[in-house]
Coordinates of N, CA and C in Angstrom, one line a residue:
M939 N -60.6 49.0 21.1 CA -61.1 49.6 22.3 C -60.4 50.9 22.5
R940 N -61.2 52.0 22.7 CA -60.6 53.3 22.9 C -59.8 53.4 24.2
P941 N -58.7 54.0 24.2 CA -57.9 54.2 25.5 C -58.7 55.1 26.5
P942 N -58.6 54.9 27.8 CA -59.2 55.7 28.7 C -58.8 57.2 28.6
R943 N -59.7 58.1 28.9 CA -59.4 59.5 28.9 C -58.7 59.9 30.2
L944 N -57.7 60.8 30.1 CA -57.1 61.3 31.3 C -57.6 62.8 31.5
E945 N -58.2 63.0 32.7 CA -58.7 64.4 32.9 C -58.1 64.9 34.2
I946 N -57.6 66.1 34.2 CA -57.0 66.7 35.4 C -57.7 68.0 35.7
G947 N -58.3 68.0 36.8 CA -59.1 69.2 37.3 C -58.1 70.3 37.7
A948 N -58.6 71.5 37.7 CA -57.8 72.7 38.1 C -57.4 72.5 39.6
G949 N -58.3 72.0 40.4 CA -58.0 71.8 41.8 C -56.9 70.8 42.0
A950 N -56.9 69.7 41.3 CA -55.8 68.7 41.4 C -54.5 69.3 40.9
A951 N -54.5 70.0 39.8 CA -53.2 70.6 39.3 C -52.7 71.6 40.4
F952 N -53.5 72.4 41.0 CA -53.1 73.3 42.0 C -52.5 72.6 43.2
G953 N -53.2 71.5 43.6 CA -52.8 70.7 44.8 C -51.4 70.1 44.5
F954 N -51.2 69.5 43.3 CA -49.9 68.9 43.0 C -48.8 69.9 43.0
A955 N -49.1 71.1 42.5 CA -48.1 72.2 42.5 C -47.7 72.6 43.9
A956 N -48.8 72.6 44.8 CA -48.5 72.9 46.2 C -47.6 71.8 46.9
L957 N -47.9 70.6 46.5 CA -47.1 69.5 47.1 C -45.7 69.6 46.7
C958 N -45.5 69.9 45.4 CA -44.1 70.1 44.9 C -43.4 71.2 45.6
L959 N -44.1 72.2 46.0 CA -43.5 73.4 46.6 C -43.1 73.1 48.0
F960 N -44.0 72.4 48.8 CA -43.8 72.3 50.2 C -43.1 70.9 50.6
L961 N -43.1 69.9 49.7 CA -42.5 68.7 50.1 C -41.2 68.5 49.4
S962 N -40.3 67.8 50.1 CA -39.0 67.5 49.5 C -39.2 66.4 48.4
G963 N -38.2 66.1 47.7 CA -38.3 65.1 46.6 C -38.6 63.7 47.2
E964 N -37.9 63.4 48.3 CA -38.2 62.1 49.0 C -39.6 62.0 49.5
E965 N -40.1 63.1 50.1 CA -41.4 63.1 50.7 C -42.5 62.9 49.6
L966 N -42.2 63.6 48.5 CA -43.2 63.5 47.3 C -43.2 62.1 46.8
Q967 N -42.0 61.5 46.7 CA -41.9 60.1 46.2 C -42.6 59.2 47.2
A968 N -42.4 59.4 48.5 CA -43.1 58.6 49.5 C -44.6 58.6 49.4
L969 N -45.1 59.7 48.9 CA -46.6 59.9 48.8 C -47.1 59.4 47.5
L970 N -46.4 59.7 46.4 CA -46.9 59.3 45.0 C -46.8 57.8 44.8
L971 N -45.8 57.1 45.4 CA -45.7 55.7 45.1 C -46.9 54.9 45.7
P972 N -47.4 55.1 46.9 CA -48.6 54.4 47.4 C -49.8 54.8 46.6
V973 N -49.9 56.1 46.2 CA -51.1 56.5 45.4 C -51.1 55.7 44.1
T974 N -50.0 55.6 43.5 CA -49.9 54.9 42.2 C -50.2 53.4 42.4
V975 N -49.7 52.8 43.4 CA -50.0 51.4 43.7 C -51.4 51.2 43.9
H976 N -52.1 52.1 44.7 CA -53.5 52.0 45.0 C -54.3 52.0 43.7
E977 N -54.0 52.9 42.8 CA -54.8 53.0 41.6 C -54.5 51.8 40.6
L978 N -53.3 51.4 40.6 CA -52.9 50.2 39.8 C -53.7 48.9 40.3
G979 N -53.9 48.9 41.6 CA -54.6 47.8 42.2 C -56.1 47.8 41.6
H980 N -56.7 48.9 41.6 CA -58.0 49.0 41.1 C -58.0 48.6 39.6
L981 N -57.1 49.2 38.8 CA -57.0 49.0 37.4 C -56.8 47.5 37.1
G982 N -55.9 46.9 37.8 CA -55.6 45.4 37.5 C -56.8 44.6 37.8
A983 N -57.5 44.9 38.9 CA -58.7 44.1 39.2 C -59.8 44.3 38.2
M984 N -60.0 45.5 37.8 CA -61.0 45.8 36.8 C -60.8 45.1 35.5
L985 N -59.5 45.1 35.0 CA -59.2 44.4 33.8 C -59.4 42.9 33.9
A986 N -59.0 42.4 35.1 CA -59.1 40.9 35.4 C -60.6 40.5 35.4
L987 N -61.5 41.4 35.9 CA -62.9 41.1 36.0 C -63.7 41.4 34.7
G988 N -63.0 41.9 33.7 CA -63.7 42.2 32.4 C -64.3 43.5 32.3
F989 N -64.0 44.5 33.2 CA -64.5 45.8 33.1 C -63.6 46.6 32.2
R990 N -64.2 47.7 31.6 CA -63.5 48.6 30.7 C -63.3 50.0 31.3
P991 N -62.1 50.3 31.7 CA -61.8 51.7 32.2 C -62.1 52.7 31.1
Q992 N -62.9 53.8 31.5 CA -63.3 54.8 30.5 C -62.5 56.1 30.7
S993 N -62.3 56.5 31.9 CA -61.5 57.7 32.2 C -60.8 57.7 33.5
F994 N -59.7 58.4 33.6 CA -59.0 58.6 34.9 C -59.1 60.1 35.1
R995 N -59.6 60.5 36.2 CA -59.8 61.9 36.6 C -59.0 62.2 37.9
A996 N -58.1 63.2 37.8 CA -57.4 63.6 39.0 C -58.2 64.8 39.6
E997 N -58.6 64.6 40.9 CA -59.3 65.6 41.7 C -58.5 65.9 42.9
P998 N -58.9 67.0 43.6 CA -58.2 67.4 44.8 C -58.1 66.2 45.9
G999 N -59.2 65.4 45.9 CA -59.2 64.3 46.8 C -58.5 63.0 46.4
G1000 N -58.0 63.0 45.1 CA -57.3 61.8 44.6 C -57.8 61.5 43.2
F1001 N -57.5 60.3 42.7 CA -57.9 59.9 41.4 C -59.3 59.2 41.5
Q1002 N -60.0 59.3 40.3 CA -61.2 58.6 40.2 C -61.2 57.9 38.9
I1003 N -61.6 56.6 38.9 CA -61.6 55.8 37.7 C -63.1 55.5 37.3
A1004 N -63.5 55.9 36.2 CA -64.9 55.6 35.7 C -64.7 54.4 34.8
Y1005 N -65.6 53.4 34.9 CA -65.5 52.2 34.1 C -66.9 51.7 33.7
S1006 N -66.9 50.8 32.7 CA -68.2 50.2 32.3 C -68.0 48.7 32.2
G1007 N -69.1 48.0 32.0 CA -69.0 46.5 31.9 C -70.0 45.9 32.8
E1008 N -70.4 44.7 32.5 CA -71.4 43.9 33.2 C -70.7 43.1 34.3
G1009 N -71.3 43.1 35.5 CA -70.8 42.3 36.6 C -71.7 42.4 37.8
G1010 N -71.7 41.5 38.6 CA -72.6 41.5 39.8 C -72.0 42.4 40.9
A1011 N -72.7 42.4 42.0 CA -72.2 43.2 43.2 C -70.9 42.8 43.7
L1012 N -70.6 41.4 43.7 CA -69.3 40.9 44.1 C -68.2 41.4 43.3
A1013 N -68.4 41.4 42.0 CA -67.3 41.8 41.0 C -67.0 43.3 41.2
H1014 N -68.0 44.1 41.4 CA -67.8 45.6 41.6 C -67.1 45.8 42.9
S1015 N -67.5 45.0 43.9 CA -66.9 45.1 45.3 C -65.5 44.8 45.2
L1016 N -65.1 43.7 44.5 CA -63.7 43.3 44.4 C -62.9 44.3 43.7
A1017 N -63.5 45.0 42.7 CA -62.7 46.0 42.0 C -62.5 47.2 42.9
A1018 N -63.4 47.5 43.8 CA -63.2 48.6 44.7 C -62.3 48.2 45.8
A1019 N -62.3 47.0 46.3 CA -61.4 46.5 47.4 C -60.0 46.3 46.9
A1020 N -59.7 46.2 45.7 CA -58.4 45.9 45.2 C -57.4 47.1 45.5
G1021 N -57.9 48.3 45.4 CA -57.0 49.4 45.7 C -56.4 49.4 47.1
P1022 N -57.3 49.4 48.1 CA -56.8 49.3 49.5 C -56.0 48.1 49.8
L1023 N -56.3 46.9 49.2 CA -55.6 45.7 49.4 C -54.1 45.9 48.8
A1024 N -54.0 46.5 47.6 CA -52.7 46.7 47.0 C -51.9 47.7 47.9
G1025 N -52.6 48.7 48.5 CA -51.9 49.6 49.4 C -51.4 49.0 50.6
L1026 N -52.2 48.1 51.2 CA -51.8 47.4 52.4 C -50.6 46.5 52.1
L1027 N -50.6 45.8 51.0 CA -49.4 45.0 50.6 C -48.2 45.8 50.3
Y1028 N -48.4 47.0 49.7 CA -47.3 47.9 49.5 C -46.7 48.3 50.8
A1029 N -47.5 48.7 51.8 CA -47.1 49.2 53.1 C -46.2 48.1 53.8
L1030 N -46.7 46.8 53.7 CA -45.9 45.7 54.3 C -44.6 45.6 53.6
A1031 N -44.6 45.6 52.3 CA -43.4 45.4 51.5 C -42.4 46.6 51.7
A1032 N -42.9 47.8 51.8 CA -42.0 48.9 52.0 C -41.3 48.9 53.3
A1033 N -42.1 48.5 54.4 CA -41.6 48.4 55.7 C -40.5 47.3 55.8
R1034 N -40.8 46.2 55.1 CA -39.8 45.1 55.2 C -38.5 45.4 54.4
L1035 N -38.7 46.2 53.3 CA -37.5 46.5 52.4 C -36.6 47.6 52.9
Q1036 N -37.2 48.5 53.8 CA -36.5 49.6 54.3 C -35.1 49.3 54.9
P1037 N -35.1 48.3 55.8 CA -33.8 48.0 56.4 C -32.8 47.4 55.4
V1038 N -33.3 46.7 54.4 CA -32.5 46.1 53.4 C -31.9 47.1 52.4
L1039 N -32.8 48.0 52.0 CA -32.3 49.0 51.0 C -31.7 50.3 51.6
G1040 N -32.0 50.5 52.9 CA -31.5 51.6 53.6 C -32.0 53.0 53.2
L1041 N -33.3 53.0 52.6 CA -33.9 54.2 52.2 C -34.9 54.7 53.3
S1042 N -34.5 55.8 53.9 CA -35.3 56.2 55.1 C -36.7 56.6 54.7
W1043 N -36.9 57.1 53.5 CA -38.3 57.5 53.1 C -39.3 56.3 52.9
L1044 N -38.7 55.1 52.9 CA -39.6 54.0 52.7 C -40.6 53.8 53.9
Y1045 N -40.0 54.1 55.1 CA -40.9 54.0 56.3 C -42.1 55.0 56.2
L1046 N -41.7 56.2 55.8 CA -42.8 57.2 55.6 C -43.8 56.8 54.5
S1047 N -43.3 56.2 53.5 CA -44.2 55.7 52.4 C -45.1 54.6 52.9
A1048 N -44.5 53.7 53.7 CA -45.3 52.6 54.2 C -46.4 53.1 55.1
G1049 N -46.1 54.1 56.0 CA -47.1 54.7 56.8 C -48.2 55.4 56.1
L1050 N -47.8 56.1 55.0 CA -48.8 56.9 54.2 C -49.7 55.9 53.5
S1051 N -49.1 54.8 53.0 CA -49.9 53.8 52.3 C -50.9 53.1 53.2
L1052 N -50.4 52.8 54.5 CA -51.3 52.2 55.4 C -52.5 53.1 55.8
A1053 N -52.1 54.4 56.0 CA -53.2 55.4 56.3 C -54.2 55.6 55.2
L1054 N -53.7 55.6 54.0 CA -54.5 55.8 52.8 C -55.4 54.6 52.6
S1055 N -54.9 53.4 52.8 CA -55.7 52.2 52.6 C -56.8 52.1 53.7
L1056 N -56.5 52.4 55.0 CA -57.5 52.3 56.0 C -58.5 53.4 55.9
L1057 N -58.1 54.6 55.5 CA -59.0 55.6 55.2 C -60.0 55.3 54.1
N1058 N -59.5 54.7 53.1 CA -60.4 54.3 52.0 C -61.4 53.2 52.3
L1059 N -61.1 52.4 53.4 CA -62.0 51.4 53.7 C -63.1 51.8 54.7
L1060 N -63.2 53.1 55.0 CA -64.3 53.6 55.9 C -65.6 53.5 55.1
P1061 N -66.7 53.3 55.9 CA -68.0 53.0 55.2 C -68.7 54.3 54.8
A1062 N -68.1 55.1 53.9 CA -68.6 56.3 53.5 C -68.3 56.5 52.0
L1063 N -69.2 57.1 51.3 CA -69.0 57.5 49.9 C -68.3 58.8 49.8
P1064 N -67.4 59.0 48.9 CA -67.1 58.2 47.7 C -65.9 57.3 48.0
L1065 N -65.6 56.9 49.2 CA -64.4 56.1 49.5 C -64.7 54.7 49.0
D1066 N -63.6 53.9 48.9 CA -63.8 52.5 48.4 C -64.6 51.7 49.4
G1067 N -64.5 51.9 50.7 CA -65.3 51.1 51.6 C -66.8 51.4 51.4
G1068 N -67.1 52.7 51.1 CA -68.5 53.0 50.8 C -69.0 52.4 49.5
Q1069 N -68.1 52.4 48.5 CA -68.5 51.7 47.2 C -68.8 50.2 47.4
I1070 N -67.9 49.6 48.2 CA -68.1 48.2 48.5 C -69.5 47.9 49.2
L1071 N -69.7 48.7 50.3 CA -71.0 48.5 51.0 C -72.2 48.9 50.2
L1072 N -72.0 49.9 49.3 CA -73.1 50.3 48.4 C -73.6 49.1 47.5
Q1073 N -72.6 48.5 46.9 CA -72.9 47.4 46.0 C -73.5 46.2 46.8
L1074 N -73.0 45.9 47.9 CA -73.5 44.7 48.7 C -74.9 45.1 49.3
A1075 N -75.1 46.3 49.8 CA -76.3 46.7 50.4 C -77.4 46.8 49.3
C1076 N -77.1 47.3 48.1 CA -78.1 47.3 47.1 C -78.5 45.9 46.6
A1077 N -77.6 45.0 46.6 CA -77.9 43.6 46.2 C -78.7 42.9 47.3
A1078 N -78.5 43.2 48.6 CA -79.2 42.6 49.6 C -80.5 43.2 50.0
L1079 N -80.6 44.5 49.9 CA -81.8 45.3 50.4 C -82.6 45.9 49.3
G1080 N -82.0 45.9 48.1 CA -82.7 46.7 47.0 C -82.0 48.0 46.9
E1081 N -82.0 48.6 45.7 CA -81.2 49.7 45.4 C -81.6 50.9 46.2
R1082 N -82.9 51.2 46.4 CA -83.3 52.4 47.1 C -82.9 52.3 48.6
R1083 N -83.1 51.2 49.3 CA -82.7 51.0 50.7 C -81.2 51.0 50.8
G1084 N -80.5 50.4 49.9 CA -79.1 50.3 50.0 C -78.5 51.7 49.9
E1085 N -79.0 52.6 49.0 CA -78.5 53.9 48.8 C -78.8 54.8 50.1
R1086 N -80.0 54.6 50.6 CA -80.3 55.3 51.9 C -79.4 54.9 53.0
L1087 N -79.1 53.6 53.1 CA -78.2 53.1 54.2 C -76.8 53.8 54.0
L1088 N -76.3 53.8 52.8 CA -75.0 54.4 52.6 C -75.0 55.9 52.8
H1089 N -76.1 56.5 52.4 CA -76.2 58.0 52.7 C -76.1 58.2 54.2
S1090 N -76.8 57.4 55.0 CA -76.8 57.6 56.5 C -75.4 57.3 57.0
L1091 N -74.8 56.2 56.5 CA -73.4 55.8 57.0 C -72.4 56.9 56.6
S1092 N -72.5 57.5 55.4 CA -71.6 58.5 55.0 C -71.7 59.8 55.9
L1093 N -72.9 60.1 56.2 CA -73.1 61.3 57.1 C -72.6 61.0 58.5
L1094 N -72.8 59.8 59.1 CA -72.3 59.5 60.4 C -70.8 59.4 60.4
T1095 N -70.2 58.8 59.4 CA -68.8 58.7 59.3 C -68.1 60.0 59.2
G1096 N -68.7 60.9 58.3 CA -68.1 62.2 58.2 C -68.2 63.0 59.5
A1097 N -69.4 62.9 60.2 CA -69.6 63.7 61.4 C -68.6 63.2 62.5
A1098 N -68.4 61.9 62.6 CA -67.5 61.3 63.6 C -66.1 61.7 63.3
L1099 N -65.7 61.7 62.1 CA -64.3 62.1 61.8 C -64.1 63.6 62.0
L1100 N -65.2 64.4 61.7 CA -65.1 65.9 62.0 C -65.0 66.2 63.5
A1101 N -65.7 65.4 64.3 CA -65.7 65.6 65.7 C -64.3 65.2 66.3
A1102 N -63.9 64.0 65.9 CA -62.6 63.5 66.3 C -61.4 64.5 65.9
G1103 N -61.5 64.9 64.6 CA -60.5 65.8 64.1 C -60.5 67.1 64.8
G1104 N -61.7 67.6 65.1 CA -61.8 68.9 65.8 C -61.1 68.8 67.2
A1105 N -61.4 67.6 67.9 CA -60.8 67.4 69.2 C -59.2 67.4 69.1
L1106 N -58.7 66.7 68.0 CA -57.3 66.7 67.8 C -56.7 68.0 67.5
A1107 N -57.5 68.8 66.7 CA -57.0 70.1 66.3 C -56.9 71.0 67.6
L1108 N -57.8 70.9 68.5 CA -57.8 71.7 69.7 C -56.6 71.4 70.6
R1109 N -56.1 70.1 70.4 CA -54.9 69.7 71.2 C -53.6 69.9 70.4
G1110 N -53.7 70.6 69.3 CA -52.5 70.9 68.5 C -52.0 69.8 67.6
R1111 N -52.9 68.8 67.3 CA -52.5 67.7 66.5 C -52.8 67.8 65.0
G1112 N -53.1 69.0 64.6 CA -53.3 69.2 63.2 C -54.8 69.1 62.8
V1113 N -55.1 69.5 61.6 CA -56.5 69.6 61.2 C -56.8 68.6 60.1
A1114 N -55.9 67.7 59.7 CA -56.1 66.8 58.6 C -57.3 65.9 58.8
L1115 N -57.5 65.3 59.9 CA -58.7 64.4 60.1 C -60.0 65.2 60.1
A1116 N -60.0 66.4 60.6 CA -61.2 67.2 60.5 C -61.5 67.6 59.1
L1117 N -60.5 67.9 58.3 CA -60.8 68.2 56.9 C -61.3 67.0 56.1
V1118 N -60.8 65.8 56.4 CA -61.4 64.6 55.8 C -62.9 64.4 56.2
G1119 N -63.2 64.6 57.4 CA -64.6 64.5 57.9 C -65.5 65.5 57.2
L1120 N -65.0 66.7 57.1 CA -65.7 67.8 56.5 C -66.0 67.5 55.0
S1121 N -64.9 66.9 54.3 CA -65.1 66.6 52.9 C -66.1 65.5 52.7
L1122 N -66.1 64.5 53.6 CA -67.1 63.4 53.5 C -68.5 63.9 53.8
L1123 N -68.7 64.8 54.7 CA -70.0 65.4 55.0 C -70.5 66.2 53.8
F1124 N -69.6 67.0 53.2 CA -70.0 67.8 52.1 C -70.4 67.0 51.0
H1125 N -69.7 65.9 50.7 CA -70.1 65.0 49.6 C -71.4 64.4 49.8
A1126 N -71.7 63.9 51.1 CA -73.0 63.3 51.4 C -74.1 64.3 51.3
L1127 N -73.9 65.5 51.8 CA -75.0 66.5 51.8 C -75.3 67.0 50.4
R1128 N -74.4 67.1 49.5 CA -74.7 67.6 48.2 C -75.3 66.6 47.3
Q1129 N -75.3 65.3 47.7 CA -76.0 64.3 46.9 C -77.5 64.3 47.3
A1130 N -78.3 64.9 46.5 CA -79.7 64.9 46.7 C -80.3 63.5 46.7
G1131 N -79.8 62.7 45.7 CA -80.2 61.3 45.6 C -79.0 60.5 45.2
L1132 N -78.6 59.6 46.0 CA -77.4 58.8 45.6 C -77.7 57.9 44.4
V1133 N -76.8 57.8 43.5 CA -76.9 56.9 42.4 C -75.7 55.9 42.5
K1134 N -76.0 54.7 42.2 CA -75.0 53.7 42.3 C -74.0 53.9 41.2
M1135 N -72.8 54.4 41.6 CA -71.8 54.9 40.6 C -70.8 53.8 40.3
R1136 N -70.5 53.6 39.0 CA -69.4 52.8 38.6 C -68.1 53.6 38.5
K1137 N -67.8 54.1 39.7 CA -66.5 54.9 39.8 C -65.8 54.4 41.0
I1138 N -64.5 54.4 40.8 CA -63.6 53.9 42.0 C -62.6 54.9 42.2
R1139 N -62.3 55.2 43.5 CA -61.3 56.1 43.9 C -60.0 55.3 44.2

């Protein structure tokens, strides 16, 4: 079996360079550990379910794993859910270990992992929550109706996050949530017709 390809986009390389520039070593470690655990959760589940990873692509929004293999909606949903589940378990473990190990950055890492996991469970593509719902909706309603449902949910979720993020930005709470909403809206709007993708973030 051929090993999976590793692809790094220019935007991802620039983003990583910016993180190295603006974050301290501990902050970078606190971020990269939960991201790694998240992706390893996906990978472990895919291998356990008999799927074959084909490529790992680093994008500005994170990693994307393309894979192949036969399996029902439940198997694909489990592969998508494994990343956020691994992140939640890591957040719990990091928070519990911080007082024992005395590493202050572990609390930050736990919080980042919790936020990443909950964000990825939102019902919008290309997030894991959207992938899970897409698989289940297509199995229950048919592919065409399932894709339309996820398209609508992606638009609504993106718009809601953009509105909430805009309100927070006006109060001086930062623009991160608004940028997430804008990204989800952009992804939904550029998809002329959604295709059930065997890709996991």
